[in-house]
Coordinates of C-alpha atoms in Angstrom, one line a residue:
Chain A
M8 CA 17.9 -10.7 -20.0
E9 CA 19.3 -11.0 -16.5
D10 CA 20.5 -14.3 -15.2
S11 CA 19.1 -15.9 -12.2
F12 CA 19.7 -14.9 -8.6
K13 CA 22.7 -16.3 -6.8
I14 CA 22.5 -16.2 -3.0
P15 CA 25.3 -14.0 -1.8
A16 CA 27.5 -15.9 0.7
K17 CA 27.3 -13.0 3.2
S18 CA 23.5 -12.9 3.2
K19 CA 23.4 -16.6 3.7
L20 CA 25.8 -16.4 6.6
L21 CA 23.7 -13.5 8.0
G22 CA 20.6 -15.6 7.7
W23 CA 22.1 -18.5 9.6
I24 CA 23.6 -16.2 12.3
L25 CA 20.2 -14.6 12.8
A26 CA 18.5 -18.0 13.0
G27 CA 21.2 -19.2 15.5
V28 CA 20.7 -16.1 17.7
G29 CA 17.0 -16.8 17.5
G30 CA 17.5 -20.4 18.6
I31 CA 19.6 -19.3 21.6
A32 CA 17.0 -16.6 22.5
V33 CA 14.2 -19.1 22.3
I34 CA 15.9 -21.6 24.5
A35 CA 16.9 -18.8 27.0
G36 CA 13.3 -17.6 26.9
F37 CA 11.8 -21.0 27.8
M38 CA 14.3 -21.4 30.6
T39 CA 13.6 -18.0 32.2
D40 CA 10.0 -17.0 31.4
P41 CA 7.9 -19.4 29.3
S42 CA 4.8 -17.3 29.1
R43 CA 6.8 -14.4 27.7
M44 CA 8.5 -16.7 25.2
W45 CA 5.2 -18.2 24.0
A46 CA 3.7 -14.8 23.5
G47 CA 6.9 -13.7 21.7
I48 CA 6.7 -16.7 19.4
L49 CA 3.1 -16.0 18.6
L50 CA 4.0 -12.4 17.8
N51 CA 6.9 -13.2 15.6
N52 CA 5.1 -16.0 13.8
F53 CA 2.1 -13.9 13.1
Y54 CA 4.4 -11.0 12.0
F55 CA 6.1 -13.1 9.3
L56 CA 3.0 -15.0 8.4
S57 CA 1.3 -11.6 7.7
L58 CA 4.2 -10.6 5.5
A59 CA 4.0 -13.8 3.6
L60 CA 0.3 -13.7 3.1
G61 CA 0.3 -10.0 2.4
A62 CA 2.8 -10.7 -0.4
V63 CA 0.4 -13.2 -1.9
F64 CA -2.4 -10.7 -1.6
F65 CA -0.1 -8.1 -3.3
I66 CA 0.5 -10.5 -6.3
S67 CA -3.2 -11.3 -6.4
L68 CA -4.1 -7.7 -6.6
Q69 CA -1.7 -7.1 -9.4
Y70 CA -3.2 -10.0 -11.4
V71 CA -6.8 -9.1 -10.7
T72 CA -6.3 -5.5 -11.7
D73 CA -4.1 -6.4 -14.7
S74 CA -1.4 -4.2 -13.3
Q75 CA 1.5 -3.8 -15.7
W76 CA 4.1 -1.8 -13.8
S77 CA 4.7 -4.5 -11.2
A78 CA 5.1 -7.5 -13.5
M79 CA 8.9 -7.6 -13.2
F80 CA 8.7 -7.8 -9.4
R81 CA 6.5 -10.9 -9.2
Q82 CA 9.2 -13.3 -8.1
I83 CA 9.9 -11.3 -4.9
P84 CA 6.4 -11.6 -3.3
G85 CA 6.4 -15.0 -4.9
A86 CA 9.4 -16.0 -2.7
M87 CA 8.0 -14.4 0.4
M88 CA 5.1 -16.7 0.4
L89 CA 7.4 -19.7 1.2
Y90 CA 7.2 -18.8 4.8
V91 CA 3.6 -20.0 5.2
P92 CA 4.5 -23.7 5.8
V93 CA 6.9 -22.7 8.6
A94 CA 4.1 -20.7 10.2
L95 CA 2.0 -23.9 10.2
I96 CA 4.7 -25.8 12.0
V97 CA 5.1 -23.1 14.6
M98 CA 1.4 -22.8 15.1
I99 CA 1.2 -26.5 15.7
A100 CA 4.0 -26.3 18.1
M101 CA 2.0 -23.6 19.9
A102 CA -0.2 -26.3 21.2
G103 CA 2.3 -26.6 24.1
G104 CA 1.8 -23.0 25.0
M105 CA -1.9 -22.4 24.7
G106 CA -2.5 -22.1 28.4
W107 CA 0.3 -19.6 28.8
I108 CA -1.2 -17.1 26.3
Y109 CA -4.9 -17.8 26.0
E110 CA -7.0 -17.3 29.0
W111 CA -9.8 -19.5 27.5
A112 CA -7.4 -22.4 27.1
R113 CA -7.0 -22.9 30.9
P114 CA -9.8 -25.3 32.0
E115 CA -10.1 -23.8 35.5
I116 CA -10.7 -20.3 34.1
A117 CA -13.0 -21.5 31.4
R118 CA -15.2 -23.1 34.0
Q119 CA -15.4 -20.1 36.4
D120 CA -15.6 -17.2 34.0
A121 CA -19.2 -17.0 32.8
L122 CA -18.4 -15.1 29.6
I123 CA -15.6 -17.5 28.6
A124 CA -17.8 -20.5 29.5
H125 CA -20.4 -19.0 27.2
K126 CA -17.9 -18.7 24.4
S127 CA -16.4 -22.1 25.0
P128 CA -18.3 -23.9 22.1
Y129 CA -16.2 -21.8 19.8
L130 CA -13.1 -21.1 21.8
N131 CA -11.9 -24.6 22.7
I132 CA -8.6 -26.2 21.8
P133 CA -9.9 -29.0 19.4
F134 CA -12.1 -26.6 17.4
F135 CA -9.3 -24.0 17.5
Y136 CA -6.9 -26.5 15.8
L137 CA -9.5 -27.7 13.4
R138 CA -10.1 -24.2 12.2
L139 CA -6.3 -23.7 12.1
L140 CA -5.8 -26.7 9.9
V141 CA -8.6 -25.8 7.5
I142 CA -7.3 -22.3 7.1
F143 CA -3.7 -23.4 6.6
G144 CA -4.9 -26.1 4.2
A145 CA -6.6 -23.5 2.0
W146 CA -3.6 -21.2 2.1
L147 CA -1.1 -23.9 1.3
A148 CA -3.2 -25.3 -1.6
L149 CA -3.6 -21.8 -3.2
I150 CA 0.0 -20.9 -2.6
A151 CA 1.3 -24.2 -4.1
A152 CA -1.0 -23.7 -7.1
L153 CA 0.2 -20.2 -7.7
R154 CA 3.9 -21.1 -7.3
K155 CA 3.4 -24.0 -9.7
F156 CA 1.8 -21.6 -12.3
F157 CA 4.6 -19.1 -11.9
L158 CA 7.3 -21.8 -12.4
R159 CA 5.5 -23.3 -15.3
E160 CA 5.0 -19.9 -16.9
D161 CA 8.7 -19.2 -16.6
A162 CA 9.6 -22.5 -18.1
E163 CA 6.9 -22.8 -20.9
G164 CA 5.5 -19.3 -21.6
G165 CA 2.2 -18.7 -23.2
L166 CA -0.9 -17.0 -21.8
H167 CA -2.4 -20.1 -20.3
W168 CA -0.5 -19.9 -17.0
F169 CA -1.2 -16.1 -16.8
R170 CA -4.9 -16.7 -17.1
K171 CA -4.8 -19.5 -14.5
S172 CA -2.8 -17.3 -12.1
K173 CA -5.4 -14.6 -12.5
H174 CA -8.2 -17.0 -11.8
Y175 CA -6.5 -18.3 -8.7
S176 CA -5.7 -14.8 -7.6
M177 CA -9.4 -14.0 -7.5
I178 CA -10.0 -17.2 -5.5
F179 CA -7.2 -16.3 -3.1
I180 CA -8.5 -12.8 -2.4
F181 CA -11.9 -14.1 -1.5
V182 CA -10.5 -17.0 0.6
F183 CA -7.9 -14.7 2.2
G184 CA -10.6 -12.2 3.3
V185 CA -12.5 -14.8 5.1
T186 CA -9.7 -17.0 6.5
F187 CA -7.4 -14.3 7.6
S188 CA -10.2 -12.6 9.5
V189 CA -11.0 -15.8 11.3
A190 CA -7.2 -16.4 11.9
S191 CA -6.7 -13.0 13.4
F192 CA -9.9 -13.4 15.6
D193 CA -8.6 -16.8 16.7
W194 CA -5.0 -16.2 17.3
I195 CA -4.8 -12.6 18.3
M196 CA -8.1 -11.2 19.3
S197 CA -9.0 -14.2 21.5
I198 CA -6.1 -13.3 23.8
D199 CA -8.5 -10.8 25.2
A200 CA -11.4 -13.3 25.3
H201 CA -13.7 -10.8 26.9
W202 CA -13.3 -8.3 24.2
F203 CA -14.3 -8.3 20.6
S204 CA -14.1 -6.0 17.6
T205 CA -15.7 -6.8 14.3
I206 CA -13.2 -4.6 12.5
F207 CA -10.2 -6.6 13.8
G208 CA -10.1 -8.9 10.8
I209 CA -10.0 -6.2 8.1
S210 CA -7.4 -4.4 10.1
A211 CA -5.2 -7.5 10.1
I212 CA -5.7 -7.9 6.4
M213 CA -4.8 -4.4 5.5
S214 CA -1.9 -4.5 7.9
S215 CA -0.6 -7.6 6.2
L216 CA -0.7 -5.9 2.8
Y217 CA 0.8 -2.6 4.2
Y218 CA 3.9 -4.2 5.7
A219 CA 4.3 -6.8 3.0
V220 CA 4.6 -3.9 0.5
A221 CA 7.2 -2.3 2.8
V222 CA 9.2 -5.6 2.8
I223 CA 8.8 -6.0 -1.0
I224 CA 10.3 -2.5 -1.4
L225 CA 13.2 -3.3 0.9
L226 CA 13.9 -6.5 -1.1
V227 CA 13.6 -4.7 -4.4
I228 CA 16.0 -2.0 -3.4
G229 CA 18.4 -4.6 -1.8
L230 CA 18.4 -6.7 -5.0
N231 CA 18.9 -3.6 -7.0
R232 CA 22.0 -2.7 -4.9
L233 CA 23.3 -6.2 -5.5
G234 CA 23.2 -5.6 -9.2
Y235 CA 19.9 -7.3 -10.0
L236 CA 16.6 -5.8 -11.3
R237 CA 18.5 -3.2 -13.3
A238 CA 15.3 -2.0 -15.0
L239 CA 14.2 -0.5 -11.7
N240 CA 13.5 3.1 -12.3
E241 CA 12.0 6.1 -10.4
Y242 CA 8.5 5.4 -11.7
H243 CA 8.5 1.9 -10.2
L244 CA 9.6 3.4 -6.9
N245 CA 7.0 6.1 -7.3
D246 CA 4.3 3.5 -7.6
F247 CA 5.7 1.6 -4.5
G248 CA 5.8 4.9 -2.6
R249 CA 2.2 5.6 -3.5
Y250 CA 1.2 2.1 -2.4
L251 CA 2.7 2.8 1.0
F252 CA 1.1 6.2 1.2
R253 CA -2.4 5.0 0.4
L254 CA -2.0 2.0 2.8
S255 CA -0.9 4.3 5.6
M256 CA -4.1 6.2 5.1
V257 CA -6.1 2.9 5.2
W258 CA -4.2 1.8 8.3
G259 CA -4.9 5.1 10.1
F260 CA -8.6 5.0 9.0
L261 CA -9.1 1.5 10.3
W262 CA -7.3 2.1 13.5
F263 CA -9.4 5.2 14.2
M264 CA -12.6 3.5 13.2
Q265 CA -12.1 0.8 15.8
Y266 CA -11.0 3.4 18.4
L267 CA -13.8 5.9 17.7
I268 CA -16.6 3.4 18.0
I269 CA -15.3 2.0 21.3
W270 CA -14.7 5.6 22.6
Y271 CA -18.1 6.8 21.6
A272 CA -20.0 3.8 23.0
N273 CA -18.1 4.0 26.2
I274 CA -19.1 0.6 27.4
P275 CA -16.8 -1.0 30.0
E276 CA -16.9 -4.3 28.2
T277 CA -15.0 -2.8 25.3
T278 CA -13.2 0.2 26.6
F279 CA -11.0 -1.9 29.0
Y280 CA -9.0 -2.9 25.9
Y281 CA -7.9 0.6 25.3
Y282 CA -7.7 1.4 29.0
Y283 CA -4.9 -1.2 29.5
R284 CA -3.1 -0.1 26.3
M285 CA -3.3 3.7 27.0
G286 CA -2.2 3.3 30.6
E287 CA 1.3 2.6 32.0
P288 CA 3.5 0.9 30.9
F289 CA 2.2 0.8 27.3
T290 CA 1.4 4.6 26.9
A291 CA 4.5 5.5 25.0
L292 CA 4.0 2.5 22.6
F293 CA 0.4 3.3 22.1
Y294 CA 1.2 6.8 20.7
A295 CA 4.3 5.6 18.9
N296 CA 2.1 3.1 17.1
I297 CA 0.0 5.8 15.6
I298 CA 2.9 8.1 14.9
I299 CA 5.1 5.5 13.2
N300 CA 2.4 3.6 11.3
W301 CA 0.3 6.5 10.2
A302 CA 1.6 10.0 10.8
I303 CA 5.2 9.7 9.5
P304 CA 4.5 7.8 6.3
F305 CA 1.4 10.0 5.6
V306 CA 3.4 13.3 5.9
V307 CA 6.6 12.1 4.3
L308 CA 5.2 10.1 1.4
M309 CA 2.6 12.8 0.5
S310 CA 5.1 14.4 -1.8
D311 CA 5.7 12.5 -5.1
T312 CA 9.3 13.8 -5.2
L313 CA 10.1 12.4 -1.8
G314 CA 8.1 9.2 -2.3
R315 CA 10.2 8.0 -5.2
K316 CA 13.6 8.4 -3.6
K317 CA 15.4 5.3 -2.4
A318 CA 17.0 7.4 0.4
V319 CA 13.4 8.1 1.7
L320 CA 11.8 4.8 1.0
L321 CA 14.5 2.6 2.6
P322 CA 14.4 4.2 6.1
M323 CA 10.6 4.5 5.8
C324 CA 10.2 0.8 5.2
L325 CA 12.6 -0.1 8.0
L326 CA 10.6 2.2 10.3
L327 CA 7.4 0.5 9.2
L328 CA 8.9 -2.9 10.1
A329 CA 9.5 -1.6 13.7
G330 CA 6.0 -0.1 13.5
F331 CA 4.5 -3.5 12.7
Y332 CA 6.2 -5.0 15.7
I333 CA 4.8 -2.3 17.9
N334 CA 1.4 -2.8 16.4
L335 CA 1.4 -6.5 17.1
Y336 CA 3.1 -6.0 20.5
L337 CA 0.2 -3.9 21.6
Q338 CA -2.3 -6.4 20.3
I339 CA -0.7 -9.4 22.0
M340 CA 1.4 -8.5 25.0
P341 CA -1.0 -6.5 27.2
G342 CA -3.6 -9.3 27.2
S343 CA -1.3 -12.3 27.5
I344 CA 1.5 -11.3 29.9
G345 CA 0.4 -7.8 30.9
E346 CA 3.8 -6.3 31.3
L347 CA 6.3 -4.5 29.1
N348 CA 9.2 -6.7 28.4
F349 CA 11.7 -5.9 25.8
G350 CA 15.2 -7.5 26.0
F351 CA 17.4 -10.1 24.5
I352 CA 14.5 -12.7 24.3
E353 CA 12.3 -10.4 22.2
I354 CA 15.1 -9.1 20.0
G355 CA 16.8 -12.5 19.7
S356 CA 13.6 -14.4 18.8
F357 CA 12.6 -11.7 16.3
A358 CA 16.1 -12.0 14.7
G359 CA 15.7 -15.8 14.6
F360 CA 12.4 -15.6 12.7
A361 CA 13.8 -12.9 10.5
G362 CA 16.8 -15.1 9.7
I363 CA 14.5 -18.0 8.7
F364 CA 12.4 -15.6 6.6
L365 CA 15.4 -14.2 4.9
L366 CA 16.8 -17.7 4.1
L367 CA 13.5 -18.8 2.7
V368 CA 13.1 -15.7 0.5
M369 CA 16.6 -16.1 -0.9
K370 CA 15.9 -19.8 -1.5
G371 CA 12.7 -18.9 -3.3
L372 CA 14.4 -16.3 -5.4
S373 CA 17.2 -18.5 -6.4
G374 CA 14.9 -21.3 -7.5
A375 CA 13.3 -19.4 -10.4
S376 CA 14.6 -16.7 -12.7
L377 CA 14.6 -13.4 -11.0
I378 CA 12.5 -11.7 -13.6
P379 CA 9.3 -13.5 -14.8
V380 CA 10.6 -13.9 -18.4
N381 CA 7.4 -15.1 -19.9
H382 CA 5.0 -12.7 -18.1
P383 CA 2.8 -11.0 -20.8
Y384 CA 3.3 -7.6 -19.2
L385 CA 7.0 -7.9 -18.6
Q386 CA 8.1 -5.5 -21.4
K387 CA 5.5 -2.9 -20.2
S388 CA 6.9 -3.2 -16.7
L389 CA 10.6 -3.1 -17.7
H390 CA 10.0 0.2 -19.6
H391 CA 7.5 1.5 -17.1
H392 CA 7.1 5.3 -17.2
I393 CA 4.3 7.7 -16.5
Chain B
M15 CA 6.1 36.5 -42.4
N16 CA 5.7 33.2 -44.1
Q17 CA 6.5 31.2 -41.0
K18 CA 3.9 28.7 -40.2
G19 CA 2.7 26.8 -37.2
I20 CA 2.0 23.1 -37.4
I21 CA -0.4 20.8 -35.8
G22 CA 0.0 17.0 -35.4
I23 CA -3.1 14.9 -34.6
F24 CA -2.6 11.5 -33.1
T25 CA -5.0 8.7 -32.1
T26 CA -3.0 7.3 -29.2
D27 CA -1.3 9.1 -26.3
W28 CA 1.9 7.1 -26.5
Q29 CA 2.4 8.1 -30.1
M30 CA 1.9 11.7 -29.1
S31 CA 4.3 11.4 -26.1
D32 CA 6.9 9.8 -28.4
A33 CA 6.5 12.7 -30.9
I34 CA 6.9 15.3 -28.1
K35 CA 10.0 13.5 -26.8
R36 CA 11.7 13.5 -30.3
L37 CA 10.7 17.1 -31.0
R38 CA 12.2 18.3 -27.8
E39 CA 15.4 16.4 -28.5
K40 CA 15.6 18.4 -31.7
N41 CA 15.0 21.6 -29.8
I42 CA 11.8 22.4 -31.7
P43 CA 9.5 24.4 -29.4
V44 CA 6.3 22.6 -28.6
T45 CA 3.6 25.2 -27.8
D46 CA 0.9 23.0 -26.4
A47 CA -0.6 19.5 -26.2
V48 CA -4.3 18.9 -26.0
T49 CA -5.6 15.6 -24.8
P50 CA -9.1 14.3 -24.0
F51 CA -8.0 12.9 -20.7
P52 CA -5.2 13.8 -18.3
A53 CA -2.2 12.0 -19.9
H54 CA 0.4 11.3 -17.2
G55 CA 3.8 12.8 -17.8
I56 CA 2.9 15.0 -20.7
M57 CA 3.4 18.2 -18.5
K58 CA 6.9 17.0 -17.7
Q59 CA 7.7 16.2 -21.3
L60 CA 6.6 19.7 -22.4
G61 CA 8.9 21.1 -19.8
K62 CA 6.1 22.6 -17.8
E63 CA 5.2 22.1 -14.2
S64 CA 1.9 22.2 -12.5
R65 CA 1.6 24.1 -9.3
L66 CA -1.9 22.7 -8.7
P67 CA -0.8 20.1 -6.1
F68 CA 0.7 22.8 -4.0
F69 CA -2.6 24.7 -4.1
S70 CA -4.4 21.5 -3.0
L71 CA -2.0 21.1 -0.1
A72 CA -2.5 24.7 1.0
A73 CA -6.3 24.4 0.5
G74 CA -6.3 21.1 2.5
T75 CA -4.3 22.5 5.4
G76 CA -6.4 25.7 5.5
T77 CA -9.6 23.6 5.4
I78 CA -8.5 21.4 8.3
I79 CA -8.0 24.5 10.4
L80 CA -11.2 26.1 9.2
V81 CA -13.3 23.1 9.9
F82 CA -11.7 22.5 13.3
A83 CA -12.5 26.2 14.2
F84 CA -16.0 25.7 13.0
L85 CA -16.6 22.6 15.1
Y86 CA -14.9 24.1 18.1
Y87 CA -17.1 27.2 17.8
I88 CA -20.3 25.1 17.6
A89 CA -19.5 22.5 20.2
V90 CA -17.6 24.5 22.8
I91 CA -18.4 28.2 22.5
D92 CA -21.8 28.7 20.9
Y93 CA -23.9 25.7 22.0
P94 CA -22.1 23.6 24.7
I95 CA -24.2 20.6 25.5
I96 CA -23.3 17.4 27.3
Y97 CA -24.2 14.3 25.5
G98 CA -23.2 10.7 26.3
G99 CA -21.0 11.9 29.2
K100 CA -18.5 13.4 26.8
P101 CA -16.7 16.7 27.4
F102 CA -17.6 19.7 25.3
F103 CA -14.3 19.5 23.5
A104 CA -14.5 15.9 22.4
F105 CA -11.8 15.7 19.7
P106 CA -12.5 12.1 18.4
T107 CA -16.0 13.2 17.3
F108 CA -14.4 16.0 15.3
V109 CA -12.0 13.8 13.4
I110 CA -14.5 12.2 10.9
I111 CA -16.2 15.5 10.1
I112 CA -12.8 17.2 9.6
Y113 CA -11.7 14.3 7.4
M114 CA -14.9 14.4 5.2
L115 CA -15.2 18.2 4.9
T116 CA -11.5 18.5 4.2
I117 CA -11.8 16.1 1.2
L118 CA -14.9 17.8 -0.1
L119 CA -13.8 21.4 0.3
T120 CA -10.2 20.7 -1.0
F121 CA -11.7 19.0 -4.0
I122 CA -14.1 21.9 -4.8
L123 CA -11.4 24.5 -4.2
T124 CA -8.9 22.7 -6.4
V125 CA -11.4 22.4 -9.3
L126 CA -12.3 26.1 -9.0
A127 CA -8.7 27.0 -8.9
F128 CA -8.0 24.9 -12.0
Q129 CA -11.0 26.5 -13.8
A130 CA -9.9 30.0 -12.8
R131 CA -6.3 29.5 -13.8
T132 CA -7.0 27.9 -17.2
G133 CA -9.8 30.4 -17.8
L134 CA -12.4 27.7 -18.4
F135 CA -15.9 28.7 -17.7
P136 CA -19.3 28.1 -19.3
G137 CA -19.8 30.2 -22.4
K138 CA -16.1 30.6 -23.1
E139 CA -15.1 31.1 -26.7
I140 CA -13.0 28.5 -28.4
D141 CA -9.4 28.9 -27.5
D142 CA -6.9 26.4 -28.7
P143 CA -3.5 26.8 -30.4
V144 CA -5.1 26.9 -33.8
H145 CA -7.5 29.7 -33.0
R146 CA -4.9 31.6 -31.0
A147 CA -2.8 31.7 -34.1
G148 CA -5.6 33.3 -35.9
D149 CA -6.8 30.3 -37.9
E150 CA -10.5 29.9 -38.0
R151 CA -10.7 26.2 -38.6
Y152 CA -12.3 24.0 -36.0
I153 CA -10.5 20.7 -35.3
G154 CA -12.8 18.1 -33.8
G155 CA -12.3 15.2 -31.4
M156 CA -10.0 17.1 -29.0
T157 CA -12.3 16.2 -26.1
D158 CA -13.1 12.8 -27.6
D159 CA -10.4 10.5 -29.0
R160 CA -7.8 12.8 -30.6
F161 CA -4.5 14.0 -29.2
M162 CA -3.1 17.2 -30.6
V163 CA 0.4 18.6 -30.5
A164 CA 0.8 22.2 -31.5
L165 CA 4.1 23.6 -32.7
G166 CA 5.1 27.1 -33.5
G167 CA 2.1 28.7 -31.9
E168 CA 1.9 32.4 -32.5
E169 CA 5.4 32.9 -33.7
G170 CA 5.5 30.1 -36.2
L171 CA 8.5 27.9 -37.1
S172 CA 11.4 28.7 -39.4
G173 CA 11.7 26.8 -42.7
E174 CA 14.0 23.9 -41.8
M175 CA 12.5 23.5 -38.3
H176 CA 9.1 23.2 -40.1
E177 CA 10.6 20.5 -42.3
S178 CA 12.0 18.3 -39.6
A179 CA 9.0 18.8 -37.3
S180 CA 6.6 17.5 -40.0
T181 CA 9.0 14.6 -40.6
I182 CA 9.1 13.7 -36.9
L183 CA 5.3 14.0 -36.6
R184 CA 4.8 11.7 -39.6
E185 CA 7.3 9.2 -38.4
S186 CA 5.7 9.0 -34.9
G187 CA 2.4 8.1 -36.5
A188 CA 0.4 11.3 -36.7
K189 CA -2.9 10.7 -38.4
E190 CA -3.2 14.2 -39.7
I191 CA -0.7 17.1 -40.0
L192 CA -2.2 20.5 -40.4
E193 CA -0.6 23.8 -41.2
I194 CA -1.8 26.8 -39.3
K195 CA -2.7 29.5 -41.6
R196 CA -1.9 33.0 -40.4
S197 CA -4.5 35.6 -40.9

C-alpha cells in the first residue's frame, strides 16, 4: 500500500507565492477601486466555495450510488472541502463591502426603488447574514461529520463508518440542494435585485459539481505525476471523462433553459439581464461562456478514446477552470460594477484564492493516508476495469 | 474430422471475462461470447470492435440537419406566421425540438441498425455457435442468467488446444462444459 502524501516543497512555495500575490493584489485593489475589489472577492470566494462544495457533492453521490470505481480517490474531494471555513470568514468580511456590490444594501436606493423596497423584508442585511450563518452552519456541521467518519474509517476500519458516511451523504445532498440554491440566490442573483430566475439555484448546483469534477481530475493527474495513486488506469480516466461530458450537457441544458424561457416571454423585467450581458463590452465573454463550458467539452469528450487520455483531460480541465471564471464573471460583474475590468487586480486576487485553496488541499491530503485504506470498495476501485 | 468445438457456461460475467482473457493468452481462438446483458469490455477482450457508435454519431448528425430543415421548411417557407413578435426564423424555438427529435430518431435508427446488422428479427430461427456448428441441442438460460463462451466454432479445435481449453474453462469456474457434436 502506498504511503501517505508528503507536501512537495515546490508546491508549498508556489501556494505561498500565489497567496502573497493575492494579498498584494487585494491591497492594491482596495486602494484603487474598492467596488471592483469587493466584486472580485465575492467572485473568487464563490468560485472556490463552489469547488469545495461540489467536491462534497461528488463524494456524496459516490456514496449514495454505491460507486466502486471512485473509492480510491475519496481523499481528494475530501481535502477540497476544507476550503468551506475560509469561505465563511471571507463572507463575514464581505459585510464591509455590501453597499459596493448589492444595490439593495444601500439604504437610499432601497427607499426610493419601489421593487427593492417591496423585496426588503427578504433582502436586508441582518436577515442576509442570518441566512448566511444558518447555511454555513449546516455545511460545516456536515463536512466536519464526514471528515471525522473518513478519518475514523482510515484508522479503525470496519463497515460502520462507511454506513454512517453513506447516511450523511444522503442528508448532505438534500441539505445542499436547498441551501446552495438559497446561497446562490442571496449572494449572486440578488446583485441584479430587479431580476429573478427560479432555475438559478440548480444551475449553481450543477456548475459546482461540474467544475469540482474538473479540479478533482486535475489533482488526480497531478498526484499521479508526482508518483502517487499508481493504480490510476485508463478506465478511471474514462469514467472521469464521462462525468465531464455528461455534466457539460447538463450545464448547456440548464443555461439554455434559462435563456429560452426569458427569450420566449420577452418581458422587459427579465430580458434586461441578457440585454446587458449580450451587449458591449460583455458580448465576447457571453459567447465564450457557451463555447468553453458547453461546446468544446461536448465535442471533444464525446469520443471515449479521446476522453480517457491525460493529454486531452488536462487541458480540458484547465480550460473549464477559465470557463467557470467567465461564467461567474458574467453573473457578478455586469450587475455590480457594470464594466469590463480584467487586469492585475483580477488575476492577482484569483491567484491569491487559488494559493490558499492549494495549500488547504495539500494540508488535507497530508493529514490522512492518500488512499482510503479501509474503504470497502477499495480493491474494486484499485483494479477497476470495464 | 474428429476436431470438436467446446462450450463453457458460466454463471457470472467476471468468471467468463477471466476465462476469455486466459484463453486468448494461450492463443486459443474464441468464436463468440453470449451474455444476457451487455457486458462491458467483452468485445474488446474478444478482439472485436463495434462500429455501432460511429453509426449513432452519423445518424445523430444527419438527424440534426434533417430536423432543422424540417422546422425551417415549416416555420419559414411553408407557413410563415408571426407569433409573440418573433421573427419567422426563430432559432431558439427550434433548439428543443431538434434536441428531442435527434435523441428519438438516433435511438430508433441505432436499434434498427443493430437489428439489421446482427440479423435479429421476429421469427428468426435459433442461431448460436452451437447450432451454427450443426449441433441440434438447445442450451437454455442464454437470455436469462447464463454466460456462454464458444470455442472452435465451425472449424473445431485441435486435440491439445481442446485439452488446455477445457482445463482453463474448468479452472475459471465454468458451471458446465459441453462438447459440440459435429453432424
